[in-house]
């Protein structure tokens, strides 16, 4: 028996939101440079953040980071 998602959204929709968020962020004159210093591989970073949201919303286990520590 699996636990249902917190609300109805697909992995593809989460991927779309994450990609749109980071595309907008990279264009932002204040935030873009801050993130650019710390993120070397954008596709890998976005995939990791998407896994965080899969875990938080869809209750899928696959995220292995610690956002509070970072």
Short mmCIF file of N, CA and C in Angstrom, two decimals:
data_model
loop_
_atom_site.label_atom_id
_atom_site.label_comp_id
_atom_site.label_asym_id
_atom_site.label_seq_id
_atom_site.Cartn_x
_atom_site.Cartn_y
_atom_site.Cartn_z
N UNK A 1 0.85 -1.19 0.00
CA UNK A 1 0.00 0.00 0.00
C UNK A 1 0.89 1.24 0.00
N UNK A 2 0.69 2.12 -0.97
CA UNK A 2 1.51 3.32 -1.05
C UNK A 2 0.75 4.52 -0.48
N UNK A 3 1.51 5.49 -0.05
CA UNK A 3 0.93 6.71 0.50
C UNK A 3 0.65 7.66 -0.68
N UNK A 4 -0.54 8.24 -0.73
CA UNK A 4 -0.85 9.15 -1.85
C UNK A 4 -0.04 10.44 -1.75
N UNK A 5 0.19 11.12 -2.88
CA UNK A 5 0.90 12.40 -2.87
C UNK A 5 0.16 13.42 -2.00
N UNK A 6 0.88 14.43 -1.57
CA UNK A 6 0.28 15.49 -0.75
C UNK A 6 -0.77 16.27 -1.53
N UNK A 7 -0.55 16.45 -2.83
CA UNK A 7 -1.55 17.03 -3.73
C UNK A 7 -1.25 16.54 -5.13
N UNK A 8 -2.23 16.60 -6.03
CA UNK A 8 -2.04 16.02 -7.35
C UNK A 8 -1.11 16.85 -8.24
N UNK A 9 0.05 16.30 -8.53
CA UNK A 9 1.02 16.90 -9.43
C UNK A 9 1.90 15.76 -9.94
N UNK A 10 2.36 15.87 -11.15
CA UNK A 10 3.19 14.81 -11.72
C UNK A 10 4.67 15.18 -11.61
N UNK A 11 5.52 14.17 -11.80
CA UNK A 11 6.95 14.41 -11.84
C UNK A 11 7.27 15.40 -12.96
N UNK A 12 6.63 15.25 -14.11
CA UNK A 12 6.88 16.14 -15.25
C UNK A 12 6.51 17.59 -14.90
N UNK A 13 5.43 17.77 -14.17
CA UNK A 13 5.04 19.12 -13.77
C UNK A 13 6.04 19.71 -12.79
N UNK A 14 6.53 18.89 -11.87
CA UNK A 14 7.56 19.36 -10.93
C UNK A 14 8.81 19.75 -11.72
N UNK A 15 9.22 18.91 -12.66
CA UNK A 15 10.39 19.22 -13.48
C UNK A 15 10.22 20.55 -14.21
N UNK A 16 9.04 20.79 -14.73
CA UNK A 16 8.75 22.02 -15.46
C UNK A 16 8.86 23.25 -14.55
N UNK A 17 8.30 23.15 -13.36
CA UNK A 17 8.36 24.27 -12.40
C UNK A 17 9.80 24.54 -11.97
N UNK A 18 10.54 23.49 -11.68
CA UNK A 18 11.95 23.65 -11.27
C UNK A 18 12.74 24.31 -12.39
N UNK A 19 12.58 23.83 -13.62
CA UNK A 19 13.31 24.40 -14.76
C UNK A 19 12.94 25.87 -14.97
N UNK A 20 11.66 26.19 -14.89
CA UNK A 20 11.22 27.58 -15.08
C UNK A 20 11.75 28.48 -13.97
N UNK A 21 11.73 27.97 -12.73
CA UNK A 21 12.24 28.74 -11.60
C UNK A 21 13.70 29.09 -11.80
N UNK A 22 14.52 28.08 -12.12
CA UNK A 22 15.95 28.33 -12.25
C UNK A 22 16.29 29.13 -13.51
N UNK A 23 15.51 29.01 -14.56
CA UNK A 23 15.73 29.84 -15.75
C UNK A 23 15.50 31.31 -15.40
N UNK A 24 14.44 31.57 -14.65
CA UNK A 24 14.15 32.94 -14.22
C UNK A 24 15.21 33.44 -13.25
N UNK A 25 15.61 32.59 -12.34
CA UNK A 25 16.62 32.96 -11.34
C UNK A 25 17.94 33.33 -12.01
N UNK A 26 18.37 32.54 -12.99
CA UNK A 26 19.64 32.83 -13.67
C UNK A 26 19.62 34.18 -14.38
N UNK A 27 18.45 34.62 -14.81
CA UNK A 27 18.32 35.90 -15.50
C UNK A 27 18.20 37.08 -14.54
N UNK A 28 17.95 36.81 -13.27
CA UNK A 28 17.77 37.86 -12.28
C UNK A 28 19.12 38.51 -11.98
N UNK A 29 19.17 39.83 -12.06
CA UNK A 29 20.44 40.54 -11.88
C UNK A 29 20.99 40.46 -10.46
N UNK A 30 20.14 40.26 -9.47
CA UNK A 30 20.60 40.17 -8.09
C UNK A 30 20.90 38.72 -7.69
N UNK A 31 20.01 37.80 -8.02
CA UNK A 31 20.16 36.42 -7.56
C UNK A 31 21.01 35.56 -8.49
N UNK A 32 20.96 35.82 -9.78
CA UNK A 32 21.70 35.01 -10.74
C UNK A 32 23.17 34.87 -10.41
N UNK A 33 23.87 35.99 -10.18
CA UNK A 33 25.30 35.89 -9.86
C UNK A 33 25.58 35.14 -8.55
N UNK A 34 24.71 35.26 -7.58
CA UNK A 34 24.90 34.57 -6.30
C UNK A 34 24.87 33.06 -6.52
N UNK A 35 23.88 32.60 -7.25
CA UNK A 35 23.77 31.16 -7.52
C UNK A 35 24.88 30.69 -8.45
N UNK A 36 25.27 31.52 -9.41
CA UNK A 36 26.30 31.13 -10.38
C UNK A 36 27.63 30.82 -9.70
N UNK A 37 27.90 31.47 -8.58
CA UNK A 37 29.13 31.21 -7.84
C UNK A 37 29.11 29.80 -7.24
N UNK A 38 27.94 29.33 -6.86
CA UNK A 38 27.83 28.07 -6.14
C UNK A 38 27.38 26.88 -6.98
N UNK A 39 26.72 27.12 -8.08
CA UNK A 39 26.21 26.03 -8.91
C UNK A 39 27.09 25.91 -10.15
N UNK A 40 27.80 24.80 -10.26
CA UNK A 40 28.67 24.57 -11.41
C UNK A 40 27.96 23.80 -12.51
N UNK A 41 27.05 22.91 -12.14
CA UNK A 41 26.36 22.03 -13.09
C UNK A 41 24.86 22.22 -12.92
N UNK A 42 24.27 23.11 -13.72
CA UNK A 42 22.85 23.42 -13.56
C UNK A 42 21.94 22.22 -13.76
N UNK A 43 22.14 21.39 -14.80
CA UNK A 43 21.25 20.23 -14.95
C UNK A 43 21.29 19.29 -13.74
N UNK A 44 22.47 19.05 -13.19
CA UNK A 44 22.57 18.18 -12.02
C UNK A 44 21.90 18.83 -10.81
N UNK A 45 22.07 20.13 -10.65
CA UNK A 45 21.45 20.84 -9.53
C UNK A 45 19.93 20.79 -9.63
N UNK A 46 19.42 21.06 -10.82
CA UNK A 46 17.97 21.04 -11.01
C UNK A 46 17.40 19.64 -10.79
N UNK A 47 18.12 18.63 -11.22
CA UNK A 47 17.67 17.25 -11.00
C UNK A 47 17.62 16.93 -9.51
N UNK A 48 18.61 17.41 -8.76
CA UNK A 48 18.64 17.15 -7.32
C UNK A 48 17.48 17.88 -6.62
N UNK A 49 17.23 19.12 -7.02
CA UNK A 49 16.12 19.87 -6.43
C UNK A 49 14.79 19.23 -6.78
N UNK A 50 14.66 18.75 -8.01
CA UNK A 50 13.43 18.04 -8.41
C UNK A 50 13.24 16.81 -7.53
N UNK A 51 14.33 16.07 -7.26
CA UNK A 51 14.22 14.89 -6.37
C UNK A 51 13.75 15.30 -4.97
N UNK A 52 14.20 16.47 -4.50
CA UNK A 52 13.74 16.98 -3.21
C UNK A 52 12.21 17.14 -3.24
N UNK A 53 11.69 17.75 -4.32
CA UNK A 53 10.26 17.97 -4.41
C UNK A 53 9.49 16.68 -4.64
N UNK A 54 10.06 15.72 -5.37
CA UNK A 54 9.41 14.41 -5.50
C UNK A 54 9.23 13.81 -4.12
N UNK A 55 10.25 13.96 -3.28
CA UNK A 55 10.20 13.42 -1.93
C UNK A 55 9.17 14.18 -1.09
N UNK A 56 9.22 15.51 -1.14
CA UNK A 56 8.34 16.33 -0.29
C UNK A 56 6.88 16.25 -0.70
N UNK A 57 6.60 16.20 -1.99
CA UNK A 57 5.22 16.23 -2.47
C UNK A 57 4.68 14.85 -2.81
N UNK A 58 5.46 14.10 -3.58
CA UNK A 58 4.98 12.79 -4.05
C UNK A 58 5.33 11.66 -3.08
N UNK A 59 6.10 12.00 -2.05
CA UNK A 59 6.53 11.04 -1.03
C UNK A 59 7.37 9.91 -1.63
N UNK A 60 8.11 10.24 -2.68
CA UNK A 60 9.04 9.29 -3.29
C UNK A 60 10.40 9.44 -2.61
N UNK A 61 11.02 8.34 -2.33
CA UNK A 61 12.36 8.39 -1.73
C UNK A 61 13.39 8.38 -2.84
N UNK A 62 14.27 9.34 -2.83
CA UNK A 62 15.29 9.43 -3.86
C UNK A 62 16.19 10.63 -3.65
N UNK A 63 15.77 11.52 -2.77
CA UNK A 63 16.59 12.70 -2.46
C UNK A 63 17.54 12.33 -1.34
N UNK A 64 18.82 12.65 -1.53
CA UNK A 64 19.80 12.27 -0.53
C UNK A 64 20.54 13.47 0.09
N UNK A 65 20.02 14.66 -0.10
CA UNK A 65 20.68 15.85 0.42
C UNK A 65 20.17 16.23 1.80
N UNK A 66 20.72 17.32 2.30
CA UNK A 66 20.32 17.87 3.59
C UNK A 66 20.18 19.38 3.42
N UNK A 67 19.00 19.88 3.00
CA UNK A 67 18.86 21.31 2.71
C UNK A 67 19.11 22.21 3.91
N UNK A 68 18.84 21.74 5.10
CA UNK A 68 19.07 22.57 6.28
C UNK A 68 20.57 22.75 6.53
N UNK A 69 21.36 21.73 6.25
CA UNK A 69 22.79 21.83 6.42
C UNK A 69 23.41 22.76 5.39
N UNK A 70 22.92 22.67 4.16
CA UNK A 70 23.44 23.51 3.08
C UNK A 70 23.07 24.96 3.37
#
